[in-house]
Coordinates of C-alpha atoms in Angstrom, one line a residue:
M144 CA 23.3 228.6 140.3
T145 CA 21.4 225.1 140.5
R146 CA 19.2 223.7 137.7
D147 CA 15.6 223.2 138.6
N148 CA 14.9 219.5 138.5
T149 CA 11.2 219.8 137.3
T150 CA 9.5 219.8 134.1
R151 CA 7.1 222.4 132.8
G152 CA 4.2 220.4 134.3
G153 CA 5.7 220.5 137.8
T154 CA 7.0 217.0 137.7
A155 CA 10.5 216.2 138.6
R156 CA 12.9 214.2 136.5
D157 CA 13.0 211.3 139.1
G158 CA 9.1 210.9 138.5
T159 CA 7.9 212.9 141.6
T160 CA 5.9 216.0 141.8
R161 CA 7.0 219.1 143.8
D162 CA 5.1 218.0 146.8
G163 CA 7.1 214.7 146.9
T164 CA 4.5 212.2 145.3
A165 CA 5.0 209.9 142.4
R166 CA 3.1 210.1 139.0
D167 CA 1.2 207.1 140.3
G168 CA 0.0 209.0 143.5
T169 CA 2.2 207.6 145.9
A170 CA 4.7 209.3 148.2
R171 CA 8.6 208.5 148.2
D172 CA 8.0 206.2 151.2
G173 CA 5.6 204.1 149.1
T174 CA 2.2 205.1 151.0
A175 CA -0.7 206.6 149.0
R176 CA -1.4 210.3 149.2
D177 CA -4.7 209.9 150.4
G178 CA -3.9 206.8 152.6
T179 CA -6.1 204.4 150.6
A180 CA -5.1 200.8 149.8
L181 CA -4.9 199.5 146.3
C182 CA -8.2 197.9 145.5
V183 CA -10.2 195.7 142.9
A184 CA -13.8 195.3 142.8
G185 CA -14.1 197.3 146.0
R186 CA -11.8 195.1 148.0
P187 CA -8.2 195.8 149.3
M188 CA -6.0 193.7 147.2
A189 CA -3.3 193.0 150.0
A190 CA -5.9 191.9 152.6
H191 CA -7.7 189.9 149.9
L192 CA -4.8 187.9 148.9
R193 CA -3.7 187.4 152.6
A194 CA -7.0 185.9 153.6
R195 CA -7.1 183.6 150.5
T196 CA -3.6 182.5 150.9
P197 CA -4.4 179.1 152.6
R198 CA -6.8 178.0 150.2
L199 CA -4.8 179.3 147.3
T200 CA -1.9 177.5 148.4
R201 CA -3.8 174.1 148.4
R202 CA -5.0 175.1 144.8
V203 CA -1.5 176.0 143.5
V204 CA -0.1 172.7 145.0
A205 CA -2.8 170.6 143.5
R206 CA -2.1 172.2 140.1
L207 CA 1.7 171.4 140.4
L208 CA 0.9 167.9 141.0
A209 CA -1.4 167.6 138.0
E210 CA 0.6 169.5 135.5
L211 CA 4.3 169.0 136.5
P212 CA 5.4 165.1 136.6
V213 CA 8.4 165.7 138.7
Y214 CA 6.2 167.4 141.6
A215 CA 3.9 164.3 141.3
E216 CA 6.7 161.9 142.1
L217 CA 8.0 164.1 145.1
P218 CA 7.6 162.5 148.5
Q219 CA 4.4 163.5 150.3
E220 CA 6.4 164.7 153.2
E221 CA 8.2 167.3 150.9
V222 CA 5.0 168.4 148.9
A223 CA 3.1 169.1 152.2
G224 CA 6.1 170.6 153.9
D225 CA 8.6 172.4 151.8
I226 CA 6.7 172.8 148.6
A227 CA 3.4 174.2 150.3
G228 CA 5.4 176.1 152.7
I229 CA 7.2 178.2 150.1
V230 CA 4.1 178.8 148.0
Q231 CA 2.2 180.2 151.0
H232 CA 5.5 182.2 151.9
S233 CA 5.7 183.9 148.5
L234 CA 1.9 184.7 148.4
R235 CA 2.1 186.4 151.8
Q236 CA 5.4 188.2 150.8
F237 CA 3.5 189.7 147.7
A238 CA 0.6 190.6 150.0
D239 CA 3.0 192.7 152.1
V240 CA 4.3 194.4 148.8
L241 CA 0.8 195.4 147.9
E242 CA 0.1 196.7 151.3
R243 CA 3.0 198.9 151.7
R244 CA 2.9 199.9 148.0
R245 CA 6.6 199.5 147.7
P246 CA 8.6 197.2 145.3
A247 CA 10.2 194.2 146.8
V248 CA 14.1 194.1 147.2
P249 CA 16.5 191.2 146.5
E250 CA 17.4 190.7 150.1
E251 CA 13.7 189.6 150.7
F252 CA 14.0 186.2 148.8
G253 CA 16.1 184.3 151.4
G254 CA 13.3 181.7 151.8
Q255 CA 12.9 181.0 147.9
R256 CA 16.8 180.7 147.7
D257 CA 16.9 178.2 150.5
S258 CA 14.2 176.2 148.9
A259 CA 15.8 176.2 145.5
A260 CA 19.1 175.2 147.0
Q261 CA 17.3 172.1 148.6
R262 CA 15.8 171.3 145.2
A263 CA 19.2 171.4 143.7
E264 CA 20.6 169.0 146.0
E265 CA 17.8 166.7 145.3
E266 CA 18.4 167.3 141.5
V267 CA 14.9 168.6 140.8
P268 CA 15.3 170.1 137.4
L269 CA 15.4 173.9 137.3
D270 CA 12.9 174.3 134.5
A271 CA 10.3 172.5 136.7
I272 CA 11.1 174.9 139.6
L273 CA 10.5 177.8 137.4
S274 CA 7.5 176.4 135.9
A275 CA 6.0 175.9 139.5
Y276 CA 6.6 179.6 140.3
Q277 CA 5.0 180.8 137.1
I278 CA 1.9 178.6 137.8
G279 CA 1.7 180.1 141.3
A280 CA 2.1 183.7 140.0
A281 CA -0.6 183.2 137.4
M282 CA -3.0 181.8 139.8
A283 CA -2.3 184.5 142.4
W284 CA -2.9 187.2 139.7
E285 CA -6.1 185.6 138.8
E286 CA -7.2 185.7 142.3
L287 CA -6.4 189.4 142.7
T288 CA -7.9 190.6 139.6
A289 CA -11.2 188.5 139.5
G290 CA -14.2 190.8 139.0
A291 CA -12.1 194.0 138.2
R292 CA -13.8 197.0 136.9
P293 CA -12.8 199.8 134.4
S294 CA -12.6 202.1 137.5
D295 CA -10.0 199.8 139.0
L296 CA -7.5 200.6 136.2
P297 CA -5.0 202.8 137.9
D298 CA -4.8 200.5 140.8
L299 CA -4.2 197.5 138.8
Q300 CA -1.6 199.2 136.8
E301 CA 0.3 200.0 139.8
A302 CA -0.1 196.3 141.4
L303 CA 1.0 195.0 137.9
G304 CA 4.2 197.0 138.2
Y305 CA 5.0 195.5 141.6
F306 CA 3.8 192.0 140.4
L307 CA 6.3 192.1 137.4
H308 CA 9.2 193.4 139.5
F309 CA 8.5 190.8 142.3
Q310 CA 8.6 187.9 139.7
R311 CA 11.8 189.3 138.2
L312 CA 13.5 189.2 141.6
L313 CA 12.0 185.8 142.6
I314 CA 13.2 184.1 139.5
S315 CA 16.5 185.7 139.7
A316 CA 17.0 184.6 143.4
V317 CA 15.8 181.1 142.6
S318 CA 17.9 180.6 139.5
S319 CA 21.0 181.9 141.1
A320 CA 20.7 179.8 144.3
Y321 CA 20.0 176.7 142.3
L322 CA 23.1 177.1 140.0
E323 CA 25.4 178.0 142.9
V324 CA 24.5 174.8 144.8
R325 CA 24.9 172.8 141.7
Q326 CA 28.4 174.2 141.0
I327 CA 29.3 173.4 144.6
I328 CA 28.2 170.0 144.4
D329 CA 30.0 169.3 141.1
S330 CA 33.2 170.8 142.6
Q331 CA 32.8 168.7 145.6
E332 CA 32.4 165.3 143.7
H333 CA 35.5 166.3 141.6
G334 CA 37.5 168.6 143.7
G335 CA 39.6 168.7 146.8
R336 CA 37.4 166.5 149.3
H337 CA 37.4 163.7 146.8
A338 CA 41.0 163.9 146.1
L339 CA 41.9 163.9 149.8
M340 CA 39.6 161.0 150.6
T341 CA 41.1 158.9 147.7
A342 CA 44.6 159.7 149.1
L343 CA 43.7 158.8 152.6
L344 CA 42.1 155.4 151.6
G345 CA 44.9 154.7 149.4
G346 CA 47.7 155.4 152.1
D347 CA 49.5 158.2 150.2
T348 CA 48.7 161.9 151.3
A349 CA 51.7 163.4 149.8
G350 CA 50.7 166.8 148.5
H351 CA 47.7 166.9 151.0
R352 CA 47.1 168.4 154.4
P353 CA 45.2 165.7 156.2
A354 CA 43.8 166.3 159.7
R355 CA 45.5 164.8 162.8
R356 CA 42.9 162.3 163.6
Y357 CA 39.9 160.7 161.8
A358 CA 36.9 158.7 162.8
V359 CA 36.6 156.2 160.1
L360 CA 33.0 155.1 159.7
T361 CA 31.4 152.3 157.5
L362 CA 27.7 153.2 157.4
A363 CA 24.5 151.2 156.6
F364 CA 21.1 152.9 156.0
A365 CA 17.8 151.2 156.1
P366 CA 15.5 152.4 153.2
H367 CA 13.0 155.3 153.9
P368 CA 9.4 154.3 153.1
D369 CA 9.4 157.0 150.5
E370 CA 12.1 155.1 148.8
A371 CA 9.7 152.3 147.8
G372 CA 8.9 151.8 144.2
P373 CA 10.5 153.3 141.1
G374 CA 10.6 156.8 139.8
Q375 CA 11.6 160.3 140.6
R376 CA 10.0 160.2 144.0
A377 CA 12.1 157.3 145.3
R378 CA 15.3 158.9 144.0
I379 CA 14.5 162.3 145.7
A380 CA 13.8 160.5 148.9
A381 CA 17.2 158.7 148.7
R382 CA 19.0 161.9 148.1
R383 CA 17.2 163.7 150.8
K384 CA 18.4 161.0 153.2
I385 CA 21.8 161.3 152.1
R386 CA 21.8 164.9 152.3
R387 CA 20.4 165.0 156.0
I388 CA 23.2 162.5 157.1
R389 CA 25.9 164.3 155.5
T390 CA 24.6 167.5 157.3
V391 CA 24.9 165.6 160.7
L392 CA 28.3 164.5 159.8
D393 CA 29.4 167.9 159.0
E394 CA 28.1 169.2 162.2
V395 CA 30.0 166.7 164.3
A396 CA 33.1 166.7 162.4
D397 CA 36.1 169.3 163.0
E398 CA 36.1 170.1 159.3
P399 CA 33.8 169.1 156.6
A400 CA 33.6 165.3 156.3
L401 CA 34.9 163.2 153.5
T402 CA 32.1 160.9 152.4
A403 CA 31.4 158.3 149.7
L404 CA 27.5 157.6 150.3
D405 CA 24.7 156.1 148.3
S406 CA 21.2 155.2 149.5
A407 CA 22.4 152.0 151.2
G408 CA 25.4 153.4 153.0
G409 CA 29.1 153.9 152.4
T410 CA 32.3 155.3 153.9
A411 CA 32.9 158.5 156.0
L412 CA 36.2 160.0 157.2
L413 CA 35.5 162.7 159.9
P414 CA 38.3 164.9 161.0
F415 CA 37.6 164.3 164.8
S416 CA 38.9 165.3 168.1
A417 CA 36.0 164.1 170.3
G418 CA 35.4 160.7 171.8
W419 CA 33.1 157.6 171.4
D420 CA 30.1 159.2 173.3
A421 CA 30.3 161.9 170.3
L422 CA 30.1 159.1 167.7
R423 CA 27.2 157.3 169.2
D424 CA 25.3 160.7 169.5
L425 CA 26.2 161.2 165.9
V426 CA 24.6 157.9 164.8
A427 CA 21.3 158.6 166.8
R428 CA 21.1 162.0 165.4
A429 CA 21.8 160.7 161.9
A430 CA 19.0 158.2 162.2
K431 CA 16.6 160.8 163.7
A432 CA 17.4 163.5 160.8
A433 CA 17.0 160.7 158.1
D434 CA 14.0 159.1 159.7
T435 CA 15.5 155.6 159.2
D436 CA 17.8 153.2 161.0
V437 CA 21.5 153.9 160.7
T438 CA 24.2 151.3 161.7
A439 CA 27.8 152.3 161.9
A440 CA 31.1 150.5 162.5
A441 CA 33.8 152.9 163.4
E442 CA 37.4 153.2 164.4
I443 CA 39.5 156.4 165.3
T444 CA 43.0 156.6 163.8
G445 CA 45.6 158.9 162.5
P446 CA 46.0 159.5 158.8
T447 CA 48.3 156.8 158.1
G448 CA 46.0 154.2 159.7
V449 CA 42.8 155.1 157.7
P450 CA 43.4 152.3 155.1
A451 CA 43.6 149.5 157.7
A452 CA 40.8 151.1 159.7
A453 CA 38.4 151.4 156.6
M454 CA 39.1 147.5 156.2
R455 CA 38.4 146.6 159.5
T456 CA 35.1 148.7 159.9
A457 CA 33.9 147.1 156.8
E458 CA 34.6 143.6 158.3
V459 CA 32.8 144.7 161.4
M460 CA 29.8 145.9 159.6
D461 CA 29.6 142.6 157.8
L462 CA 29.7 140.6 161.0
V463 CA 27.0 143.0 162.5
R464 CA 24.7 142.4 159.5
R465 CA 25.2 138.6 159.6
A466 CA 24.5 138.4 163.2
G467 CA 21.4 140.6 162.7
R468 CA 22.4 143.1 165.4
P469 CA 20.1 146.0 165.9
P470 CA 21.1 149.6 164.4
G471 CA 23.5 151.7 166.2
L472 CA 27.3 152.2 166.6
Y473 CA 29.9 149.1 166.7
R474 CA 33.5 149.1 167.6
L475 CA 35.9 145.9 167.0
A476 CA 35.7 145.4 170.8
D477 CA 31.8 144.9 170.4
V478 CA 32.4 141.8 168.0
L479 CA 35.8 140.6 169.2
L480 CA 34.7 136.8 169.4
D481 CA 32.9 136.9 166.0
Y482 CA 35.8 138.6 164.5
Q483 CA 38.5 136.3 165.6
L484 CA 36.3 133.2 164.8
S485 CA 35.6 134.5 161.4
R486 CA 39.4 134.7 160.4
P487 CA 40.3 132.1 157.7
S488 CA 41.6 129.0 159.6
G489 CA 41.3 125.2 159.3
A490 CA 39.0 125.1 162.2
L491 CA 36.2 127.0 160.6
P492 CA 34.5 124.3 158.4
G493 CA 34.8 121.9 161.4
L494 CA 32.9 124.4 163.7
A495 CA 30.3 125.1 161.1
A496 CA 29.8 121.4 160.6
L497 CA 28.6 121.0 164.2
L498 CA 25.3 122.7 163.0
A499 CA 25.0 120.6 159.8
P500 CA 22.1 118.4 161.3
L501 CA 20.0 121.6 161.4
D502 CA 20.5 122.4 157.6
R503 CA 17.0 121.0 156.6
K504 CA 15.4 122.5 159.8
P505 CA 15.5 126.2 159.5
E506 CA 13.1 126.7 162.3
L507 CA 15.6 125.1 164.7
L508 CA 18.4 127.1 163.5
R509 CA 16.4 130.3 163.9
T510 CA 15.4 129.3 167.4
L511 CA 19.1 128.7 168.4
E512 CA 20.1 131.9 167.1
R513 CA 17.4 133.7 169.3
Y514 CA 18.1 131.4 172.0
L515 CA 21.5 132.4 172.4
E516 CA 20.8 136.0 171.8
C517 CA 18.3 136.1 174.5
D518 CA 20.8 134.5 177.0
L519 CA 19.0 131.2 177.1
D520 CA 15.5 133.0 178.2
R521 CA 12.7 130.8 176.9
R522 CA 10.1 133.6 177.4
A523 CA 12.2 136.2 175.8
T524 CA 13.1 133.7 172.9
G525 CA 9.3 132.9 172.4
A526 CA 8.3 136.6 172.3
A527 CA 10.8 137.1 169.6
L528 CA 9.7 134.3 167.6
H529 CA 6.0 134.6 168.4
V530 CA 5.8 131.2 169.8
H531 CA 4.9 129.6 173.2
P532 CA 7.9 129.4 175.6
N533 CA 7.0 125.5 175.9
T534 CA 7.6 125.4 171.9
V535 CA 11.0 127.1 172.7
A536 CA 11.9 124.4 175.2
Y537 CA 10.9 121.6 172.7
R538 CA 12.9 122.9 169.9
V539 CA 16.0 123.3 172.1
R540 CA 15.6 119.5 173.3
R541 CA 15.5 118.8 169.5
I542 CA 18.5 120.9 168.6
S543 CA 20.5 119.1 171.6
A544 CA 19.4 115.6 170.1
L545 CA 20.3 116.5 166.7
T546 CA 23.8 118.1 167.3
G547 CA 24.8 116.6 170.4
L548 CA 25.3 119.9 172.1
D549 CA 23.5 121.0 175.2
P550 CA 23.2 124.9 175.5
A551 CA 22.8 124.4 179.3
R552 CA 26.3 123.1 179.7
P553 CA 28.8 126.1 179.5
S554 CA 31.4 124.3 177.5
E555 CA 29.0 123.1 174.8
L556 CA 27.4 126.5 174.9
Q557 CA 30.7 128.0 173.8
L558 CA 30.8 125.6 171.0
L559 CA 27.3 126.4 169.8
N560 CA 28.3 130.1 169.7
A561 CA 31.4 129.5 167.8
A562 CA 29.7 127.2 165.5
L563 CA 27.0 130.0 164.6
V564 CA 29.9 132.6 163.9
A565 CA 31.9 130.0 161.8
R566 CA 28.7 129.1 159.8
R567 CA 27.9 133.0 159.2
S568 CA 31.5 133.4 157.9
L569 CA 31.3 130.4 155.5
Y570 CA 27.7 130.8 154.2

């Protein structure tokens, strides 16, 4: 004999009546018995919120910028993109809840989790993120309930239940995702990757399991425009740049990349089985992802060769910077002459001294550098310096008169090139 699961009034202990509807008048599948929508002031709540979402999103974002200093310091790209996008997503998501008259479920908050994870990587404080969601929720509820009448009370009570449940799940998803990422970041900074990178650079990998081959990179990043000026906005822009570059490095590497990076650049060790074309593509992709110039000096070697490779790529990067070369990927082979001439020797001071007559004439020294870079092309040199080609010709004659070296003579051209490299190395 089974026990009847209904009360005297015909209502089941699970909150539904014998005809399968809940006490609030909705069926087990979430639809209203009479097929009507939740309404306030004569308007369907879901349709009203969905229609007002674009305008409400702009109002919410404006209030976040006005009331939360950390949001006011975010890059405009992030405010107009990620922040506005997640506000709009959440508003439409709750409109869906109202329309189907069924509570949200935890699996529906993936977008908010992803957004919280990005803010965690950028070190936006968790309390600011939660405050932003609370501000958005309060403004959405005000919009929904404007003009409510006493007769709307049943629909308002049902909607409030969905609202509070939605907020509880949202805050839980955001908080857990944020804390998970912060824990991962902290463990990476002090865990296995850091220890392995330190061991590889130190030449002692005992107790570790390094990859068979590494691409050793010394990297230099140009500042992103959003990094200009002090404050949280610049710091977040710098962290966003680093995060995007790390993502590209991880995508190209056979295993997660080992990195020590700051906003200006740093060192990366990539477990790597591909070739130079893949590295060139990596540098181009990193520059595109970070929206800034990226320069890399690279060498591919086994684990025991990492310390020497790291030193050489740092030296190559220094030569590339001193020579004013454009962004991109560089190998030792690309700067062999500069590298050899920059090695300490008794000849360096003598070579550098060949250009001493130009010390007090910086315009002539700049012209010489550009003239040699442009393969003795007066027009290209003039365009680079924003002067007439005749001006270039005059300056070249002055350089020859002062130094006694004529770029038009192959042997003296070699000396001028060597003198410039020596000068960069010494000064």
